Coordinates of C-alpha atoms in Angstrom, one line a residue:
Chain A
X1137 CA -26.1 -25.7 76.7
X1138 CA -22.5 -24.7 77.4
X1139 CA -23.6 -22.5 80.3
X1140 CA -23.5 -25.6 82.5
X1141 CA -19.8 -26.1 81.8
X1142 CA -19.2 -22.4 82.4
X1143 CA -21.0 -22.6 85.7
X1144 CA -18.9 -25.7 86.6
X1145 CA -15.7 -23.8 85.8
X1146 CA -16.9 -20.9 87.9
X1147 CA -17.6 -23.2 90.8
X1148 CA -14.2 -24.8 90.6
X1149 CA -12.6 -21.4 90.6
X1150 CA -14.7 -20.1 93.5
X1151 CA -14.0 -23.2 95.7
X1152 CA -10.3 -23.1 94.9
X1153 CA -10.1 -19.5 96.3
X1154 CA -12.4 -20.3 99.2
X1155 CA -10.2 -23.2 100.2
X1156 CA -7.1 -21.0 99.9
X1157 CA -8.6 -18.7 102.5
X1158 CA -10.0 -21.5 104.7
X1159 CA -13.4 -20.0 104.1
X1160 CA -16.5 -21.6 105.6
X1161 CA -18.8 -20.2 102.9
X1162 CA -18.8 -18.0 99.8
X1163 CA -21.2 -15.1 100.2
X1164 CA -20.9 -13.3 96.8
X1165 CA -19.4 -13.7 93.4
X1166 CA -19.1 -10.7 91.1
X1167 CA -18.9 -11.7 87.5
X1168 CA -18.8 -9.8 84.2
X1169 CA -20.6 -11.1 81.1
X1170 CA -20.0 -9.4 77.8
X1171 CA -22.7 -9.2 75.1
X1172 CA -20.4 -11.1 72.7
X1173 CA -19.1 -13.6 75.3
X1174 CA -21.5 -16.2 73.9
X1175 CA -23.1 -16.7 77.3
X1176 CA -26.8 -16.2 78.0
X1177 CA -27.1 -14.8 81.5
X1178 CA -30.5 -16.4 82.3
X1179 CA -29.2 -19.8 81.3
X1180 CA -26.0 -19.3 83.3
X1181 CA -28.1 -18.5 86.3
X1182 CA -30.1 -21.6 85.8
X1183 CA -27.0 -23.7 85.4
X1184 CA -25.4 -22.0 88.5
X1185 CA -28.5 -22.9 90.6
X1186 CA -27.8 -26.6 89.8
X1187 CA -24.1 -26.8 90.2
X1188 CA -23.8 -24.8 93.5
X1189 CA -25.9 -27.3 95.4
X1190 CA -24.0 -28.9 98.2
X1191 CA -20.9 -26.7 97.7
X1192 CA -19.3 -23.8 99.5
X1193 CA -21.4 -21.7 97.2
X1194 CA -24.7 -23.2 98.3
X1195 CA -27.4 -20.6 98.1
X1196 CA -25.2 -17.9 96.6
X1197 CA -26.7 -15.9 93.7
X1198 CA -24.3 -14.4 91.1
X1199 CA -23.9 -10.6 91.0
X1200 CA -23.7 -10.2 87.3
X1201 CA -22.6 -7.0 85.4
X1202 CA -23.5 -7.1 81.7
X1203 CA -21.1 -5.4 79.3
X1204 CA -22.3 -4.1 76.0
X1205 CA -20.2 -4.6 72.8
X1206 CA -18.1 -1.6 72.0
X1207 CA -15.7 -1.1 69.2
X1208 CA -12.7 1.2 68.6
X1209 CA -11.0 2.2 65.4
X1210 CA -7.5 0.7 65.1
X1211 CA -6.3 3.8 63.2
X1212 CA -7.9 6.9 64.8
X1213 CA -9.3 5.3 68.0
X1214 CA -12.7 6.7 67.4
X1215 CA -15.4 4.7 69.1
X1216 CA -18.2 2.8 67.4
X1217 CA -21.4 1.7 69.0
X1218 CA -22.9 -1.7 68.5
X1219 CA -25.4 -2.6 65.8
X1220 CA -23.9 -0.9 62.7
X1221 CA -21.4 -1.7 60.0
X1222 CA -18.0 -2.6 61.6
X1223 CA -16.2 0.2 59.9
X1224 CA -15.0 3.4 61.5
X1225 CA -17.5 6.2 60.9
X1226 CA -14.7 8.8 61.2
X1227 CA -11.9 7.5 59.0
X1228 CA -13.2 4.3 57.4
X1229 CA -10.6 2.2 59.2
X1230 CA -11.0 -1.2 60.7
X1231 CA -12.4 -1.6 64.2
X1232 CA -11.5 -3.9 67.1
X1233 CA -13.7 -4.9 70.0
X1234 CA -12.7 -2.9 73.1
X1235 CA -15.3 -4.4 75.5
X1236 CA -18.0 -7.0 75.2
X1237 CA -16.4 -10.4 75.1
X1238 CA -15.8 -10.5 78.8
X1239 CA -16.4 -13.6 80.8
X1240 CA -14.7 -12.8 84.1
X1241 CA -14.8 -13.5 87.8
X1242 CA -14.0 -10.1 89.2
X1243 CA -14.4 -10.6 92.9
X1244 CA -15.2 -13.3 95.5
X1245 CA -16.5 -12.6 99.0
X1246 CA -16.2 -15.3 101.6
X1247 CA -16.9 -15.9 105.2
X1248 CA -14.0 -17.1 107.3
X1249 CA -14.4 -18.4 110.8
Chain B
X1469 CA -22.3 -15.9 117.9
X1470 CA -22.4 -13.2 120.6
X1471 CA -25.3 -10.8 120.2
X1472 CA -23.8 -8.4 122.8
X1473 CA -20.5 -7.4 121.2
X1474 CA -20.5 -9.4 118.0
X1475 CA -17.5 -11.5 119.0
X1476 CA -17.3 -14.7 117.1
X1477 CA -19.1 -13.3 114.1
X1478 CA -17.7 -14.6 110.9
X1479 CA -15.3 -12.3 109.1
X1480 CA -16.0 -11.5 105.4
X1481 CA -12.9 -11.6 103.2
X1482 CA -13.0 -10.2 99.7
X1483 CA -10.5 -11.0 97.0
X1484 CA -10.3 -9.2 93.7
X1485 CA -9.5 -11.8 91.0
X1486 CA -10.4 -10.4 87.5
X1487 CA -9.8 -13.9 86.2
X1488 CA -11.3 -15.3 83.1
X1489 CA -13.8 -18.0 84.0
X1490 CA -12.5 -20.2 81.2
X1491 CA -8.8 -19.7 82.1
X1492 CA -8.3 -23.4 82.8
X1493 CA -9.5 -24.2 79.3
X1494 CA -7.3 -21.4 77.9
X1495 CA -4.3 -22.8 79.6
X1496 CA -4.8 -26.2 78.0
X1497 CA -5.5 -24.5 74.7
X1498 CA -2.2 -22.7 74.9
X1499 CA -0.5 -26.1 75.5
X1500 CA -2.3 -27.5 72.4
X1501 CA -1.2 -24.5 70.3
X1502 CA 2.4 -25.0 71.4
X1503 CA 2.1 -28.6 70.3
X1504 CA 0.9 -27.6 66.8
X1505 CA 3.3 -24.8 66.3
X1506 CA 6.3 -26.7 67.4
X1507 CA 5.5 -29.3 64.8
X1508 CA 4.9 -26.7 62.1
X1509 CA 1.2 -27.8 61.8
X1510 CA -1.5 -25.3 60.8
X1511 CA -4.5 -26.1 63.0
X1512 CA -7.9 -25.1 62.0
X1513 CA -11.0 -25.1 64.2
X1514 CA -13.8 -25.8 61.6
X1515 CA -17.2 -24.9 62.9
X1516 CA -20.7 -24.7 61.5
X1517 CA -24.3 -26.0 61.8
X1518 CA -25.1 -29.7 61.6
X1519 CA -25.2 -30.4 57.9
X1520 CA -23.3 -27.3 56.8
X1521 CA -20.9 -29.5 54.8
X1522 CA -17.9 -29.5 57.1
X1523 CA -16.9 -33.1 56.3
X1524 CA -17.7 -32.7 52.6
X1525 CA -15.4 -29.6 52.6
X1526 CA -12.5 -31.7 54.0
X1527 CA -13.1 -34.5 51.5
X1528 CA -13.1 -32.0 48.7
X1529 CA -9.9 -30.3 50.1
X1530 CA -8.3 -33.7 50.1
X1531 CA -9.3 -34.3 46.4
X1532 CA -8.2 -30.9 45.3
X1533 CA -4.8 -30.9 47.0
X1534 CA -3.6 -34.5 47.4
X1535 CA -0.1 -33.3 48.1
X1536 CA -1.2 -31.6 51.3
X1537 CA -0.8 -33.8 54.4
X1538 CA -4.1 -33.5 56.2
X1539 CA -5.2 -34.9 59.5
X1540 CA -8.4 -34.4 61.5
X1541 CA -10.4 -35.0 64.6
X1542 CA -14.1 -34.9 64.3
X1543 CA -16.3 -34.0 67.3
X1544 CA -19.5 -36.1 67.2
X1545 CA -22.2 -36.7 69.8
X1546 CA -22.8 -40.3 69.0
X1547 CA -21.2 -41.7 65.8
X1548 CA -17.9 -42.1 64.1
X1549 CA -19.3 -41.4 60.6
X1550 CA -17.3 -38.2 59.9
X1551 CA -13.9 -39.7 60.8
X1552 CA -14.8 -42.8 58.8
X1553 CA -15.6 -40.7 55.8
X1554 CA -12.3 -38.9 56.1
X1555 CA -10.3 -42.1 56.5
X1556 CA -12.0 -43.4 53.4
X1557 CA -10.5 -40.6 51.3
X1558 CA -7.1 -41.0 52.9
X1559 CA -7.2 -38.4 55.7
X1560 CA -6.0 -39.8 59.0
X1561 CA -8.9 -39.0 61.3
X1562 CA -10.1 -39.8 64.8
X1563 CA -13.5 -39.1 66.5
X1564 CA -13.9 -37.2 69.7
X1565 CA -17.2 -38.6 71.1
X1566 CA -18.8 -35.8 73.1
X1567 CA -21.9 -37.6 74.3
X1568 CA -24.3 -34.9 75.2
X1569 CA -21.8 -32.1 75.0
X1570 CA -22.6 -29.6 72.3
X1571 CA -19.0 -28.4 71.7
X1572 CA -15.4 -29.3 71.9
X1573 CA -13.1 -27.9 74.6
X1574 CA -9.4 -27.7 74.8
X1575 CA -9.2 -30.7 77.1
X1576 CA -11.0 -33.0 74.7
X1577 CA -8.6 -32.0 71.9
X1578 CA -5.7 -32.5 74.2
X1579 CA -6.8 -36.0 75.0
X1580 CA -7.3 -36.7 71.3
X1581 CA -3.8 -35.5 70.6
X1582 CA -2.5 -38.4 72.8
X1583 CA -3.4 -40.6 69.8
X1584 CA -1.2 -38.4 67.5
X1585 CA 2.2 -38.6 69.2
X1586 CA 3.6 -38.9 65.7
X1587 CA 1.5 -36.0 64.3
X1588 CA 3.1 -35.2 61.0
X1589 CA 0.7 -33.1 58.9
X1590 CA 0.6 -29.8 57.1
X1591 CA -2.9 -29.0 58.2
X1592 CA -4.8 -30.4 61.2
X1593 CA -8.5 -29.9 61.1
X1594 CA -10.5 -29.9 64.3
X1595 CA -14.0 -30.5 63.0
X1596 CA -16.2 -29.2 65.8
X1597 CA -19.6 -30.4 66.8
X1598 CA -22.3 -29.1 64.5
X1599 CA -23.6 -26.0 66.3
X1600 CA -23.5 -22.3 65.8
X1601 CA -23.6 -21.3 69.4
X1602 CA -21.5 -23.3 71.9
X1603 CA -18.3 -24.0 70.0
X1604 CA -17.6 -20.3 69.5
X1605 CA -16.4 -19.6 73.1
X1606 CA -13.9 -22.3 73.6
X1607 CA -10.3 -21.8 72.5
X1608 CA -8.9 -25.2 71.4
X1609 CA -5.4 -24.1 70.5
X1610 CA -6.2 -23.5 66.8
X1611 CA -4.3 -21.1 64.5
X1612 CA -7.5 -20.0 62.9
X1613 CA -11.3 -20.3 63.1
X1614 CA -13.2 -21.2 60.0
X1615 CA -17.0 -21.2 59.8
X1616 CA -18.8 -23.3 57.2
X1617 CA -22.2 -21.6 56.4
X1618 CA -24.3 -23.4 53.8
X1619 CA -26.5 -21.5 51.3
X1620 CA -29.5 -23.4 52.5
X1621 CA -29.3 -21.9 56.0
X1622 CA -30.4 -18.5 54.6
X1623 CA -28.9 -15.1 54.5
X1624 CA -29.5 -13.9 58.1
X1625 CA -27.4 -16.4 60.1
X1626 CA -24.5 -14.0 60.7
X1627 CA -26.9 -11.6 62.4
X1628 CA -28.6 -14.3 64.4
X1629 CA -25.4 -15.9 65.6
X1630 CA -23.0 -13.0 65.9
X1631 CA -20.5 -14.5 68.3
X1632 CA -19.4 -17.4 66.1
X1633 CA -19.0 -15.0 63.1
X1634 CA -17.2 -12.4 65.2
X1635 CA -14.7 -15.1 66.1
X1636 CA -14.3 -16.4 62.6
X1637 CA -11.2 -15.6 60.5
X1638 CA -12.9 -17.0 57.4
X1639 CA -16.4 -17.9 56.4
X1640 CA -17.0 -20.5 53.7
X1641 CA -20.3 -20.2 52.0
X1642 CA -20.8 -23.9 51.2
X1643 CA -23.2 -25.7 48.8
X1644 CA -22.9 -22.8 46.2
X1645 CA -24.1 -25.3 43.6
X1646 CA -27.6 -24.9 45.1
X1647 CA -27.7 -21.1 44.7
X1648 CA -29.7 -21.4 41.4
X1649 CA -32.5 -23.0 43.4
X1650 CA -32.4 -20.5 46.2
X1651 CA -33.6 -17.1 44.8
X1652 CA -33.7 -15.4 48.2
X1653 CA -30.1 -16.3 49.0
X1654 CA -27.6 -13.9 47.5
X1655 CA -23.9 -14.2 48.6
X1656 CA -23.7 -10.4 48.6
X1657 CA -26.4 -10.2 51.2
X1658 CA -24.6 -12.7 53.4
X1659 CA -21.4 -10.7 53.1
X1660 CA -23.3 -7.5 54.0
X1661 CA -24.5 -9.3 57.2
X1662 CA -21.0 -10.4 57.9
X1663 CA -19.8 -6.8 57.8
X1664 CA -22.0 -6.1 60.8
X1665 CA -20.5 -8.8 63.0
X1666 CA -17.0 -9.7 61.6
X1667 CA -14.3 -7.0 62.1
X1668 CA -12.4 -8.3 59.1
X1669 CA -15.0 -10.0 56.9
X1670 CA -13.7 -12.6 54.6
X1671 CA -15.9 -15.1 52.7
X1672 CA -15.3 -17.6 50.0
X1673 CA -18.2 -19.0 48.0
X1674 CA -17.5 -22.7 47.6
X1675 CA -19.0 -25.9 46.4
X1676 CA -17.6 -29.3 47.3
X1677 CA -19.6 -30.8 44.4
X1678 CA -18.5 -28.5 41.5
X1679 CA -15.1 -27.4 43.0
X1680 CA -16.0 -23.7 42.8
X1681 CA -14.0 -21.7 45.3
X1682 CA -11.6 -24.5 46.2
X1683 CA -8.6 -22.8 44.7
X1684 CA -9.3 -19.7 46.7
X1685 CA -9.8 -21.8 49.9
X1686 CA -6.5 -23.6 49.3
X1687 CA -4.8 -20.2 48.6
X1688 CA -6.1 -19.0 52.0
X1689 CA -4.7 -22.1 53.7
X1690 CA -1.3 -21.4 52.1
X1691 CA -1.4 -17.8 53.2
X1692 CA -2.2 -18.8 56.7
X1693 CA 0.7 -21.2 56.8
X1694 CA 3.2 -18.6 55.5
X1695 CA 1.7 -15.8 57.6
X1696 CA 2.4 -17.8 60.7
X1697 CA 6.0 -18.3 59.7
X1698 CA 5.8 -21.9 60.3
X1699 CA 8.8 -24.1 59.5
X1700 CA 9.0 -24.0 55.7
X1701 CA 10.4 -27.4 55.4
X1702 CA 7.5 -29.0 57.3
X1703 CA 4.9 -27.0 55.4
X1704 CA 6.6 -27.2 52.0
X1705 CA 3.6 -29.1 50.7
X1706 CA 1.5 -26.0 51.2
X1707 CA 4.0 -23.3 50.1
X1708 CA 5.0 -25.1 46.9
X1709 CA 1.6 -26.4 45.9

């Protein structure tokens, strides 16, 4: 389960920023998880509940935004929704992923004394 | 805290980061990539299920192209079997013992590279832990991702594990010699599935036993090497083969 190592990386990042601001506690973490990020949100939440214990993130739940996979034609920029053949329905060109592989910490909110 | 005027209440500070959670891994991966590129080494992250035939592929590659200087690290939870098999056919190989970890990350590869201070190879294979899920999300510093998918795994694996196939530059359909015994497994059906998850689908049907597809695989390796404009002197073995 690689979500445990993802959760650990997230905790390191959150604590690094909390220390930078001399925060006494983290109160919210806003993260973005894409459909093709390879991360299962429920497993990430389970892993997070284990790694946060005893840290500046103790008791903090993750605010997670899920991002659907979305493709764009490299030639004509037409968009293509998930689920079908990965070929542009307008011009037959190749498509590239425009959103959906995100695994990002967008914002941290902290309490400072 | 004061419940009259609120003095002494903690202040909430918010910081926008928009930072990749795996940025530390990506930083080490970039360092690994620089290490490979500066030495003119084509590095391949070879992924696939347990038993997909990753080690057999490397053994067959060695037999088919003895002039290629190959080297490898093999991720293994508990044994050194894969690296021993590669050493036995003349491929310098080391094991990365991952314990309970289900994937390799850039740091593990970086530490393994400490054993290769004199790395002098045309192609360096990073044979990942057998798994179609976890290895897909970690950049190791490779030039290309190759997924070995064996015929016995059935035709629907690309749709069941889209992330690893989305990340793949090439899929090798291994154990093609078993196709006559697998009436429900048609390479065309597997390629059709890849067209739903892989933006630039590329698949080679291959057998390490009969040698089918090995020429095409070696041709792909040569093209990768020349595409990347690596030092021609260092990769002469690939270009001239």
